[in-house]
């Protein structure tokens, strides 16, 4: 497997970067005014924005500030005084650079989260805090760095109410590599053995995990999927799915009521061609989200390797990044 | 066409309910404390939540308060002091009733937006304002009522910065029935004449229109679609789409840069089997969003009629609603 094997190994060893990122987030010193923000904005594309989606879900469930995620180049006009995380693993994502600099000019309290690049250089020049995160073989593989750094810094500033014991459990779960590998392999067998339009279904609080799994399958395994959240899909998409009958459904089940029962019933109504249930392990919401994210990474890489696809190669995404670099209408970073 | 024909006629005549809803939203008297909210939460399923998505996008683009949409039964824990619109066309959506009552108990400033039902009865009992909206043949057909009522009330309270002239233009556009019908028919011809996985693509600020179109096609035409937003999909899904090549792509193009160019380039990279571009007409963002929403409704009903499907019949969604009624774990409304 060569390179691919070391890529897989990196995913398998997420516990280390997760623990270090959380500690560094807790230690991040934000300027005093930052903690007076009334809301949090996360600017980031791909896995960076995904990390923001998780924080939004956690803050809604545990308590904290509203978290608003921007997956584009424009911050919301109302972001004056907001705490804005500008998140780009490489530090060179054009959309995020633009979002950061505009938010800064609008009077937001910006924090850069990055390994370096133009984002770190800009942040140091204008004097906003930079949370430097550890390198990884690819931005998507570095998800724990982004998520745990922001979670730690929000916790240190008293802006999110997730208990330390829940965070700790989520990191400990990442030590159970045997179980994760076994479940990832099971998921891959189902993906290889079934056919039809793939839909990843999750209950609303866990919907960010479905979105992340969709991205991981696209990037690492070059496999397209759709996502759905319960109960929302019961009010629209289920009508089309039941009429079509060509979907295969991957269910992310947190093992909590009323979600488990509802998921079971929705699948019954949608009558898909095939169903696979992934149990999100862990004794709390953070842990279950992290477990699902870990499985998504492992399974997407394993699937690629089984199909002879290089999970590290993302030719079309690179072409898109060049397109965005050449886009006029978004500022260069000043 | 019988019943179906009157359903279509209702969509075709959206200008009336839109105008009346906007006026009644402007006239809605909110208690003085409500305007001191730091954020807005919209609780609603299906088309009700969709109306919230539009407000979130408009407030981000024009200025106003952050709008946070909840498509489930639980309000965010941080919603004390938030302005919470509990939106249910029938007034009997269990998730929304639960969301409203919990938000109220958490200390949110709740407004009910509904034709009546249990939601209106509850709101009157506990003493929160009710914006009563006009009946329609189905909740999805009454979208203008929900959207324009909330937009008007946010504007009257000074919480969103959309200019009156932009709102006025959007309502006037709804008078151009000939053009809308012609474009809806064109879209239907393309849908009928192409095959493959349908993907509806929109630039980020207009993404709520793609989500709404997906819902309309599911409910009225029983046709499944996936959605994608630019630039986000360029960072993940495009890799799978380019590898698969089996998608047909419907592009919602607002005719603004950098979006038009980016959409064109993304489609080039994704290399779909077939492409149809819908131009979102109108001289401003509100108008373009409303135009796309109108087309989605008209085209989804026309498609159903062409295929001999009853657009008003939603058997599986009704079955889902019964399931939710019987769900334990969410409170009954107190």
XYZ file of C-alpha atoms in Angstrom, chain A residues 38-39 45-46 56 59-68 70-72 75-78 93 95 197 204 214-215 218-219 222-227 229 231-232 234-243 258-259 262 265-266 269 313-317 319-321 323-324 327-328 330, chain B residues 38-39 45-46 56 59-68 70-72 75-78 93 95 197 204 214-215 218-219 222-227 229 231-232 234-243 258-259 262 265-266 269 313-317 319-321 323-324 327-328 330:
136
model
C -22.681 37.224 21.265
C -22.126 34.580 18.633
C -14.338 25.073 3.446
C -14.550 21.274 3.441
C -22.872 24.420 16.132
C -23.452 24.304 21.386
C -27.151 23.859 20.553
C -27.324 20.623 22.554
C -25.111 21.452 25.551
C -25.444 25.241 25.709
C -23.136 28.050 24.698
C -23.261 30.660 21.952
C -24.950 30.319 18.583
C -22.418 29.029 16.047
C -22.938 30.127 12.455
C -19.866 30.128 6.486
C -18.741 27.868 3.646
C -17.837 30.657 1.289
C -18.711 36.684 6.203
C -22.219 37.668 7.305
C -22.702 41.425 7.358
C -23.792 41.262 10.976
C -7.733 28.449 0.988
C -12.357 31.634 0.232
C -27.904 5.654 -4.930
C -30.721 16.133 13.229
C -20.297 12.149 2.494
C -17.204 14.347 2.033
C -16.117 11.704 -2.072
C -12.527 12.732 -1.417
C -14.380 9.044 -5.098
C -17.825 7.722 -4.158
C -20.875 10.020 -4.405
C -23.528 10.006 -1.686
C -26.525 12.031 -0.672
C -27.415 12.885 2.920
C -31.615 14.237 8.312
C -37.058 14.273 11.042
C -36.688 16.778 8.148
C -39.937 12.790 6.648
C -41.505 16.070 5.507
C -40.277 15.928 1.907
C -37.588 13.573 0.574
C -39.198 10.426 1.933
C -41.968 10.842 -0.620
C -39.480 10.586 -3.498
C -37.425 7.840 -1.887
C -40.451 5.650 -1.266
C -41.560 6.188 -4.880
C -36.444 9.093 20.113
C -33.811 8.901 17.359
C -37.551 7.219 14.383
C -39.412 3.803 11.187
C -38.210 6.219 8.506
C -41.308 3.967 5.139
C -5.031 11.892 -4.965
C -7.672 14.599 -5.472
C -7.118 15.815 -8.985
C -10.461 17.548 -9.565
C -10.438 19.339 -6.217
C -8.271 21.889 -10.417
C -11.107 23.629 -8.604
C -8.685 25.336 -6.223
C -10.080 28.063 -10.586
C -10.810 29.804 -7.292
C -11.431 34.182 -9.507
C -11.913 37.870 -9.766
C -13.048 38.130 -4.332
C -29.416 39.220 19.700
C -30.391 36.521 17.272
C -40.093 21.579 9.235
C -40.181 21.371 5.441
C -30.685 33.473 7.237
C -29.698 38.655 6.798
C -26.133 37.504 6.108
C -26.078 39.322 2.760
C -27.969 42.527 3.609
C -27.311 42.846 7.327
C -29.439 42.153 10.354
C -29.341 39.563 13.087
C -27.937 36.039 12.812
C -30.767 33.657 11.871
C -30.440 30.079 13.128
C -33.955 24.400 13.683
C -35.477 21.556 11.671
C -36.319 19.412 14.638
C -34.581 24.529 20.318
C -30.935 25.377 20.967
C -30.134 25.556 24.674
C -28.774 29.075 24.218
C -46.552 19.842 13.250
C -41.771 18.850 16.093
C -28.826 11.197 -10.707
C -23.776 29.552 -1.476
C -35.293 19.538 -4.044
C -38.227 19.433 -1.594
C -39.830 15.302 -3.924
C -43.279 16.288 -2.650
C -42.026 12.308 -6.254
C -38.634 12.888 -7.897
C -35.429 12.504 -5.854
C -32.594 14.994 -6.215
C -29.378 15.848 -4.470
C -28.137 19.394 -3.886
C -23.435 24.472 -3.164
C -17.807 26.754 -3.678
C -18.208 24.024 -1.009
C -15.400 22.096 -5.145
C -13.668 20.977 -1.945
C -15.170 17.497 -1.782
C -18.162 16.270 -3.856
C -16.706 17.333 -7.175
C -14.102 14.594 -6.849
C -16.817 11.921 -6.759
C -18.961 13.556 -9.424
C -16.082 13.825 -11.881
C -15.218 10.166 -11.213
C -18.144 35.621 -9.300
C -20.983 33.070 -9.134
C -17.640 29.723 -10.945
C -16.309 26.214 -14.311
C -17.511 23.787 -11.663
C -14.887 20.068 -13.961
C -51.050 13.333 -2.705
C -48.243 12.739 -0.191
C -48.964 9.323 1.250
C -45.559 8.578 2.742
C -45.177 11.995 4.362
C -47.451 8.126 7.276
C -44.347 9.788 8.693
C -46.425 12.430 10.445
C -45.176 8.104 13.293
C -44.047 11.405 14.793
C -43.231 9.339 19.225
C -42.444 9.216 22.887
C -40.903 14.551 22.777
